[in-house]
Amino acid sequence: MAKKTKNKSKSIRQTRIVTEICIATVAIVSAVYVLKVTYDHTEAVPASPFIEISDNTESNSELVPEDPNKIIYESIEYPTAKKFEGELILVNNSNQYYGFNEELVSVTAKINEEERTSFAGGDDSVQVRPVFYNALADMLEEFYQEKQIDDVVILDGYRTAEEQQNLYDADLAETGLETSERVAKAGFSEHQTGYACDFTTSTTWDYDGQGEYSWIDEHCWEYGIILRYPEDKTAITQIQYEPWHYRYVGIPHAYYMTKNHLCLEEYTDLLRTSYPYESQHLEIQYDANNKCEVYFVKPDESSENTYIPVPSGKKYEISGNNSDGFIVTVYLEGDGQSVSVPDEQPTDNTTDTIGTTDLSTDIAQ
């Protein structure tokens, strides 16, 4: 009886082993079949047309070094209302000046303080912006050194709206005309900005910019100053020729206007239409040490602030144009505050370097 039981147990174990082997064999065969089917249906994935394949294992930064001259821009919030302020604002019969607490200095007081004798102020009431006074003082000092003439008088500078209206009314009374061709209406005169002045002389109490005085018109751009109302631009400025009336705009802009024979109306229109930020920028190099680029930015009229793209790590200036936008001047080389001795005077037949700036970098809002 014991022997039969032992044989039965052995038989059961053998049967179990055989069963397990069969199950394992079926599993292996199934796995092989699945792998074969999968392999048969597998296709090679083509290379992406958007990825450049190269055997070179060096990084892109090693292959293409970063341009050290590339300008990186970021956006700053700038008050939209400031489009009516700045050295490049256009004030004329179509563009009113609204007045913004002008910072002014007395010409006569500054002359006395600095003990200058090369030019004079009309009286104690003559005032201009500090940046304009400094430019005038440097220019007239150099004029004296060149010509030994010291009779230039800064006769008129800043005017209040009331003073301007009185002058306008007096001119109408004198000419009998309904509108004046010689005096701007109150609110439409550059004299109200502090960036304009009139010259005369203490010898004749007249000034025509001729003879020895022509040096001033030839060199005033070197100090950021322009003759505002040229004789051949009266149809555009709508003001008669005034050889005595000068306006401060800054050296790069004065250079470009003089070189290309543009009045302020033409220059601001050129920047608006041809050199917006999103497109080509105007590059101006007026001597070996100073180079800048200029572009126009539209204001955000729906907001109190406008995002203006400006360069990171570069000096820049923002001026409104007094109507529909901002003019940004970026100093690529130099600071635009002085002029190296120029090799030649600006002429109409010379050409500025005009280039483009890489604008691919995202602007930080």
CSV table of C-alpha atoms in Angstrom, one decimal:
chain,number,residue,atom,x,y,z
A,1,MET,CA,0.0,0.0,0.0
A,2,ALA,CA,2.8,2.4,0.9
A,3,LYS,CA,4.5,1.6,-2.4
A,4,LYS,CA,1.4,2.5,-4.4
A,5,THR,CA,1.1,5.9,-2.7
A,6,LYS,CA,4.7,6.7,-3.4
A,7,ASN,CA,4.3,5.9,-7.1
A,8,LYS,CA,1.2,8.1,-7.3
A,9,SER,CA,3.0,11.1,-5.8
A,10,LYS,CA,5.9,10.7,-8.2
A,11,SER,CA,3.4,10.5,-11.1
A,12,ILE,CA,1.8,13.8,-10.0
A,13,ARG,CA,5.1,15.6,-9.8
A,14,GLN,CA,6.1,14.5,-13.3
A,15,THR,CA,2.8,15.6,-14.7
A,16,ARG,CA,3.2,19.0,-13.0
A,17,ILE,CA,6.7,19.5,-14.5
A,18,VAL,CA,5.5,18.6,-17.9
A,19,THR,CA,2.6,21.0,-17.6
A,20,GLU,CA,4.9,23.9,-16.5
A,21,ILE,CA,7.3,23.1,-19.4
A,22,CYS,CA,4.4,23.3,-21.8
A,23,ILE,CA,3.2,26.6,-20.4
A,24,ALA,CA,6.7,28.1,-20.6
A,25,THR,CA,7.1,26.9,-24.1
A,26,VAL,CA,3.8,28.5,-25.2
A,27,ALA,CA,4.8,31.7,-23.5
A,28,ILE,CA,8.2,31.8,-25.3
A,29,VAL,CA,6.6,31.0,-28.6
A,30,SER,CA,4.0,33.7,-28.1
A,31,ALA,CA,6.6,36.3,-27.2
A,32,VAL,CA,8.7,35.5,-30.2
A,33,TYR,CA,5.7,35.8,-32.4
A,34,VAL,CA,4.7,39.2,-31.0
A,35,LEU,CA,8.3,40.5,-31.4
A,36,LYS,CA,8.3,39.3,-35.0
A,37,VAL,CA,5.0,40.9,-35.9
A,38,THR,CA,6.1,44.1,-34.2
A,39,TYR,CA,9.4,44.1,-36.1
A,40,ASP,CA,7.7,43.4,-39.4
A,41,HIS,CA,5.5,46.5,-39.0
A,42,THR,CA,8.2,48.8,-37.8
A,43,GLU,CA,9.4,51.6,-40.3
A,44,ALA,CA,12.3,53.9,-40.1
A,45,VAL,CA,11.4,57.4,-38.9
A,46,PRO,CA,12.6,60.0,-41.4
A,47,ALA,CA,14.8,62.9,-40.2
A,48,SER,CA,13.0,66.1,-39.3
A,49,PRO,CA,13.3,68.8,-41.9
A,50,PHE,CA,13.5,71.4,-39.1
A,51,ILE,CA,16.6,70.0,-37.5
A,52,GLU,CA,20.0,70.4,-39.0
A,53,ILE,CA,21.9,67.1,-38.9
A,54,SER,CA,25.6,67.5,-38.5
A,55,ASP,CA,28.5,65.2,-37.7
A,56,ASN,CA,30.2,68.1,-35.9
A,57,THR,CA,29.7,67.7,-32.1
A,58,GLU,CA,30.7,71.2,-31.3
A,59,SER,CA,28.0,73.5,-29.9
A,60,ASN,CA,26.5,76.3,-31.9
A,61,SER,CA,28.0,78.9,-29.6
A,62,GLU,CA,31.4,77.6,-30.5
A,63,LEU,CA,30.7,77.5,-34.2
A,64,VAL,CA,29.0,81.0,-34.4
A,65,PRO,CA,30.5,83.4,-31.9
A,66,GLU,CA,28.0,86.0,-30.6
A,67,ASP,CA,28.3,89.4,-32.2
A,68,PRO,CA,29.7,91.7,-29.6
A,69,ASN,CA,28.2,94.7,-31.4
A,70,LYS,CA,24.7,93.3,-31.4
A,71,ILE,CA,22.3,95.7,-29.6
A,72,ILE,CA,19.9,94.1,-27.2
A,73,TYR,CA,16.6,96.0,-26.7
A,74,GLU,CA,14.3,96.1,-23.7
A,75,SER,CA,11.0,98.0,-23.2
A,76,ILE,CA,10.6,100.8,-20.7
A,77,GLU,CA,7.4,102.5,-19.7
A,78,TYR,CA,7.4,106.1,-20.7
A,79,PRO,CA,4.6,108.7,-20.1
A,80,THR,CA,2.6,109.1,-23.3
A,81,ALA,CA,2.1,112.8,-22.6
A,82,LYS,CA,5.9,113.3,-22.9
A,83,LYS,CA,5.5,113.2,-26.7
A,84,PHE,CA,5.0,117.0,-26.3
A,85,GLU,CA,8.4,117.5,-24.7
A,86,GLY,CA,12.0,117.3,-25.7
A,87,GLU,CA,14.7,118.8,-27.8
A,88,LEU,CA,13.2,117.7,-31.1
A,89,ILE,CA,9.7,118.9,-30.6
A,90,LEU,CA,8.3,120.6,-33.7
A,91,VAL,CA,6.5,123.8,-32.9
A,92,ASN,CA,4.9,125.7,-35.8
A,93,ASN,CA,1.6,126.9,-37.1
A,94,SER,CA,0.2,123.3,-37.1
A,95,ASN,CA,1.8,122.1,-33.9
A,96,GLN,CA,0.9,123.9,-30.7
A,97,TYR,CA,3.3,124.0,-27.7
A,98,TYR,CA,1.5,123.5,-24.4
A,99,GLY,CA,4.2,124.4,-21.9
A,100,PHE,CA,5.8,122.1,-19.3
A,101,ASN,CA,7.5,124.1,-16.4
A,102,GLU,CA,10.5,124.9,-18.5
A,103,GLU,CA,13.9,124.9,-16.7
A,104,LEU,CA,15.5,128.2,-17.7
A,105,VAL,CA,18.7,130.1,-17.0
A,106,SER,CA,19.3,133.9,-17.5
A,107,VAL,CA,21.8,134.5,-20.3
A,108,THR,CA,23.1,137.7,-18.8
A,109,ALA,CA,23.5,136.1,-15.3
A,110,LYS,CA,25.4,133.2,-16.7
A,111,ILE,CA,27.7,135.5,-18.8
A,112,ASN,CA,28.5,137.5,-15.6
A,113,GLU,CA,28.9,134.4,-13.5
A,114,GLU,CA,31.4,132.9,-16.1
A,115,GLU,CA,33.0,136.3,-16.8
A,116,ARG,CA,32.6,136.0,-20.5
A,117,THR,CA,33.3,138.9,-22.8
A,118,SER,CA,33.0,137.3,-26.2
A,119,PHE,CA,29.2,137.9,-26.5
A,120,ALA,CA,26.4,139.5,-24.5
A,121,GLY,CA,22.8,139.0,-23.5
A,122,GLY,CA,20.1,141.5,-24.4
A,123,ASP,CA,18.9,142.2,-20.8
A,124,ASP,CA,18.3,140.3,-17.6
A,125,SER,CA,15.0,138.9,-18.9
A,126,VAL,CA,16.6,136.9,-21.7
A,127,GLN,CA,16.4,133.2,-20.7
A,128,VAL,CA,17.0,129.9,-22.5
A,129,ARG,CA,17.3,126.2,-21.5
A,130,PRO,CA,20.6,125.3,-19.8
A,131,VAL,CA,21.6,122.9,-22.6
A,132,PHE,CA,21.0,125.6,-25.1
A,133,TYR,CA,22.9,128.3,-23.2
A,134,ASN,CA,26.0,126.0,-22.9
A,135,ALA,CA,25.9,125.3,-26.7
A,136,LEU,CA,25.5,129.0,-27.5
A,137,ALA,CA,28.4,130.0,-25.1
A,138,ASP,CA,30.8,127.4,-26.6
A,139,MET,CA,29.9,128.4,-30.2
A,140,LEU,CA,30.2,132.2,-29.7
A,141,GLU,CA,33.4,131.7,-27.7
A,142,GLU,CA,34.9,129.8,-30.6
A,143,PHE,CA,33.5,132.4,-33.1
A,144,TYR,CA,35.4,135.1,-31.2
A,145,GLN,CA,38.6,133.0,-31.2
A,146,GLU,CA,38.3,132.6,-34.9
A,147,LYS,CA,37.1,136.0,-36.0
A,148,GLN,CA,38.0,138.3,-33.1
A,149,ILE,CA,34.4,139.6,-33.2
A,150,ASP,CA,32.6,140.1,-29.8
A,151,ASP,CA,29.5,142.1,-30.7
A,152,VAL,CA,26.9,139.2,-31.0
A,153,VAL,CA,24.0,139.8,-28.7
A,154,ILE,CA,21.5,137.1,-27.7
A,155,LEU,CA,18.5,139.5,-28.0
A,156,ASP,CA,15.6,137.2,-27.3
A,157,GLY,CA,15.0,133.8,-25.9
A,158,TYR,CA,12.1,132.3,-23.9
A,159,ARG,CA,8.7,134.1,-24.2
A,160,THR,CA,5.6,133.5,-22.2
A,161,ALA,CA,2.3,133.0,-24.1
A,162,GLU,CA,1.2,136.5,-23.1
A,163,GLU,CA,4.4,138.1,-24.5
A,164,GLN,CA,4.0,136.1,-27.7
A,165,GLN,CA,0.4,137.2,-28.2
A,166,ASN,CA,1.4,140.9,-27.6
A,167,LEU,CA,4.1,140.6,-30.3
A,168,TYR,CA,1.6,139.0,-32.7
A,169,ASP,CA,-1.0,141.6,-32.1
A,170,ALA,CA,1.6,144.4,-32.6
A,171,ASP,CA,2.7,142.9,-35.9
A,172,LEU,CA,-0.9,142.8,-37.2
A,173,ALA,CA,-1.4,146.4,-36.2
A,174,GLU,CA,1.8,147.4,-38.1
A,175,THR,CA,1.1,145.4,-41.3
A,176,GLY,CA,-2.7,145.6,-41.4
A,177,LEU,CA,-2.8,141.9,-42.3
A,178,GLU,CA,-5.2,139.3,-40.9
A,179,THR,CA,-2.4,136.9,-40.1
A,180,SER,CA,1.2,137.4,-39.6
A,181,GLU,CA,4.1,136.0,-41.7
A,182,ARG,CA,6.7,137.3,-39.2
A,183,VAL,CA,5.4,136.4,-35.8
A,184,ALA,CA,3.8,133.2,-34.6
A,185,LYS,CA,0.6,133.1,-32.6
A,186,ALA,CA,0.7,132.5,-28.9
A,187,GLY,CA,1.2,128.7,-28.3
A,188,PHE,CA,2.7,128.2,-31.8
A,189,SER,CA,6.1,129.9,-31.3
A,190,GLU,CA,9.4,128.1,-30.6
A,191,HIS,CA,10.4,130.9,-28.3
A,192,GLN,CA,7.9,129.5,-25.7
A,193,THR,CA,10.0,126.2,-25.6
A,194,GLY,CA,13.3,127.8,-24.4
A,195,TYR,CA,15.1,126.1,-27.2
A,196,ALA,CA,15.2,129.1,-29.6
A,197,CYS,CA,16.8,132.5,-29.6
A,198,ASP,CA,17.4,135.5,-31.8
A,199,PHE,CA,20.8,137.2,-32.5
A,200,THR,CA,21.6,140.8,-33.2
A,201,THR,CA,24.8,142.9,-32.9
A,202,SER,CA,25.8,145.7,-30.5
A,203,THR,CA,27.3,147.6,-33.4
A,204,THR,CA,24.3,147.8,-35.8
A,205,TRP,CA,21.5,146.2,-33.8
A,206,ASP,CA,20.9,144.1,-36.9
A,207,TYR,CA,22.0,140.6,-37.9
A,208,ASP,CA,22.0,139.0,-41.3
A,209,GLY,CA,24.5,136.2,-40.9
A,210,GLN,CA,26.6,137.4,-43.8
A,211,GLY,CA,30.3,138.2,-44.1
A,212,GLU,CA,32.4,137.1,-41.1
A,213,TYR,CA,29.2,136.0,-39.3
A,214,SER,CA,28.6,133.3,-41.9
A,215,TRP,CA,31.0,131.3,-39.8
A,216,ILE,CA,28.2,130.8,-37.3
A,217,ASP,CA,25.9,129.2,-39.9
A,218,GLU,CA,28.7,127.0,-41.2
A,219,HIS,CA,29.7,125.7,-37.7
A,220,CYS,CA,26.5,125.9,-35.6
A,221,TRP,CA,25.7,122.2,-36.2
A,222,GLU,CA,28.9,121.3,-34.2
A,223,TYR,CA,27.1,122.7,-31.1
A,224,GLY,CA,23.7,121.1,-31.8
A,225,ILE,CA,22.2,124.3,-33.3
A,226,ILE,CA,20.5,125.0,-36.6
A,227,LEU,CA,19.3,128.0,-38.5
A,228,ARG,CA,15.6,127.4,-38.0
A,229,TYR,CA,14.1,129.3,-40.9
A,230,PRO,CA,16.3,129.1,-44.0
A,231,GLU,CA,15.5,131.3,-47.0
A,232,ASP,CA,14.6,128.4,-49.3
A,233,LYS,CA,12.3,126.6,-46.8
A,234,THR,CA,9.7,129.3,-46.2
A,235,ALA,CA,7.0,127.3,-48.1
A,236,ILE,CA,7.5,124.5,-45.6
A,237,THR,CA,8.1,126.4,-42.3
A,238,GLN,CA,5.5,129.1,-43.2
A,239,ILE,CA,7.8,131.6,-41.6
A,240,GLN,CA,9.7,134.2,-43.6
A,241,TYR,CA,13.5,133.9,-43.8
A,242,GLU,CA,15.0,134.7,-40.4
A,243,PRO,CA,18.8,134.7,-40.5
A,244,TRP,CA,18.9,135.7,-36.8
A,245,HIS,CA,16.7,132.8,-35.4
A,246,TYR,CA,18.5,129.7,-34.1
A,247,ARG,CA,17.2,126.5,-32.5
A,248,TYR,CA,18.8,123.8,-30.4
A,249,VAL,CA,18.2,120.2,-31.5
A,250,GLY,CA,21.3,118.3,-30.4
A,251,ILE,CA,24.5,117.6,-32.4
A,252,PRO,CA,23.6,114.4,-34.3
A,253,HIS,CA,20.4,115.9,-35.6
A,254,ALA,CA,21.8,119.3,-36.3
A,255,TYR,CA,24.6,117.6,-38.3
A,256,TYR,CA,22.2,115.5,-40.4
A,257,MET,CA,19.8,118.4,-41.1
A,258,THR,CA,22.7,120.6,-42.1
A,259,LYS,CA,24.3,118.0,-44.2
A,260,ASN,CA,21.1,117.0,-46.0
A,261,HIS,CA,19.7,120.5,-46.1
A,262,LEU,CA,16.6,119.7,-44.2
A,263,CYS,CA,14.5,122.0,-42.0
A,264,LEU,CA,13.0,120.6,-38.8
A,265,GLU,CA,9.6,119.9,-40.4
A,266,GLU,CA,11.3,117.7,-43.1
A,267,TYR,CA,13.6,115.9,-40.6
A,268,THR,CA,10.8,114.9,-38.1
A,269,ASP,CA,8.7,113.8,-41.0
A,270,LEU,CA,11.5,111.7,-42.4
A,271,LEU,CA,12.0,109.9,-39.1
A,272,ARG,CA,8.3,109.2,-38.8
A,273,THR,CA,7.8,107.8,-42.3
A,274,SER,CA,11.2,106.1,-43.0
A,275,TYR,CA,12.8,105.0,-39.8
A,276,PRO,CA,10.2,103.4,-37.4
A,277,TYR,CA,11.7,101.1,-34.7
A,278,GLU,CA,10.4,98.0,-36.4
A,279,SER,CA,12.3,98.7,-39.6
A,280,GLN,CA,15.5,100.4,-40.7
A,281,HIS,CA,17.1,102.8,-38.3
A,282,LEU,CA,18.9,105.9,-39.4
A,283,GLU,CA,22.6,105.8,-38.6
A,284,ILE,CA,24.5,109.0,-38.2
A,285,GLN,CA,28.3,109.3,-37.8
A,286,TYR,CA,29.4,112.9,-37.7
A,287,ASP,CA,33.0,112.4,-36.7
A,288,ALA,CA,35.5,109.6,-36.0
A,289,ASN,CA,34.4,109.2,-32.4
A,290,ASN,CA,30.7,109.7,-32.5
A,291,LYS,CA,28.1,107.4,-34.1
A,292,CYS,CA,24.4,107.0,-33.3
A,293,GLU,CA,21.2,105.6,-34.6
A,294,VAL,CA,17.8,107.2,-34.6
A,295,TYR,CA,14.3,105.7,-34.8
A,296,PHE,CA,10.7,106.6,-34.3
A,297,VAL,CA,8.2,105.0,-31.9
A,298,LYS,CA,4.4,105.5,-32.0
A,299,PRO,CA,2.7,106.3,-28.7
A,300,ASP,CA,0.1,104.2,-27.1
A,301,GLU,CA,-2.8,106.7,-27.2
A,302,SER,CA,-5.0,104.4,-25.2
A,303,SER,CA,-2.7,104.3,-22.2
A,304,GLU,CA,-1.0,106.8,-19.9
A,305,ASN,CA,2.3,105.0,-20.6
A,306,THR,CA,3.9,103.8,-23.8
A,307,TYR,CA,6.4,100.9,-24.0
A,308,ILE,CA,9.4,102.3,-25.8
A,309,PRO,CA,12.2,99.9,-26.9
A,310,VAL,CA,15.6,101.1,-25.8
A,311,PRO,CA,19.1,99.5,-25.9
A,312,SER,CA,20.5,97.7,-22.9
A,313,GLY,CA,23.9,99.1,-21.9
A,314,LYS,CA,23.9,102.0,-24.3
A,315,LYS,CA,23.3,105.7,-23.7
A,316,TYR,CA,20.1,106.9,-25.3
A,317,GLU,CA,17.8,109.9,-25.3
A,318,ILE,CA,14.1,110.1,-25.9
A,319,SER,CA,12.3,113.2,-27.3
A,320,GLY,CA,8.7,113.7,-28.3
A,321,ASN,CA,8.0,115.2,-31.7
A,322,ASN,CA,5.1,117.3,-30.3
A,323,SER,CA,2.5,115.5,-32.3
A,324,ASP,CA,2.4,111.7,-32.9
A,325,GLY,CA,5.4,110.0,-31.4
A,326,PHE,CA,8.8,109.7,-29.9
A,327,ILE,CA,12.3,110.0,-31.4
A,328,VAL,CA,14.9,107.8,-29.8
A,329,THR,CA,18.6,108.5,-30.3
A,330,VAL,CA,21.0,105.7,-29.4
A,331,TYR,CA,24.7,106.5,-29.0
A,332,LEU,CA,26.6,103.6,-30.5
A,333,GLU,CA,30.0,105.3,-30.1
A,334,GLY,CA,30.8,108.5,-28.2
A,335,ASP,CA,28.2,110.5,-26.2
A,336,GLY,CA,27.1,113.1,-28.7
A,337,GLN,CA,28.2,115.9,-26.5
A,338,SER,CA,31.1,117.3,-28.5
A,339,VAL,CA,32.7,117.1,-32.0
A,340,SER,CA,36.2,116.1,-32.9
A,341,VAL,CA,37.8,118.6,-35.2
A,342,PRO,CA,35.9,117.8,-38.4
A,343,ASP,CA,37.8,117.1,-41.6
A,344,GLU,CA,35.3,119.0,-43.7
A,345,GLN,CA,32.0,120.8,-43.3
A,346,PRO,CA,28.7,118.9,-44.1
A,347,THR,CA,27.8,119.1,-47.7
A,348,ASP,CA,24.7,118.0,-49.6
A,349,ASN,CA,26.7,115.5,-51.7
A,350,THR,CA,28.1,113.4,-48.9
A,351,THR,CA,26.2,110.3,-47.7
A,352,ASP,CA,25.4,109.1,-44.3
A,353,THR,CA,25.9,105.5,-43.3
A,354,ILE,CA,22.4,104.1,-43.1
A,355,GLY,CA,22.0,100.6,-41.7
A,356,THR,CA,19.7,98.2,-40.0
A,357,THR,CA,19.7,96.9,-36.5
A,358,ASP,CA,18.9,93.3,-35.6
A,359,LEU,CA,15.5,93.3,-34.0
A,360,SER,CA,15.1,89.6,-33.5
A,361,THR,CA,15.5,89.8,-29.8
A,362,ASP,CA,12.2,89.7,-27.9
A,363,ILE,CA,11.3,93.0,-26.2
A,364,ALA,CA,10.6,92.7,-22.5
A,365,GLN,CA,7.2,94.2,-21.7
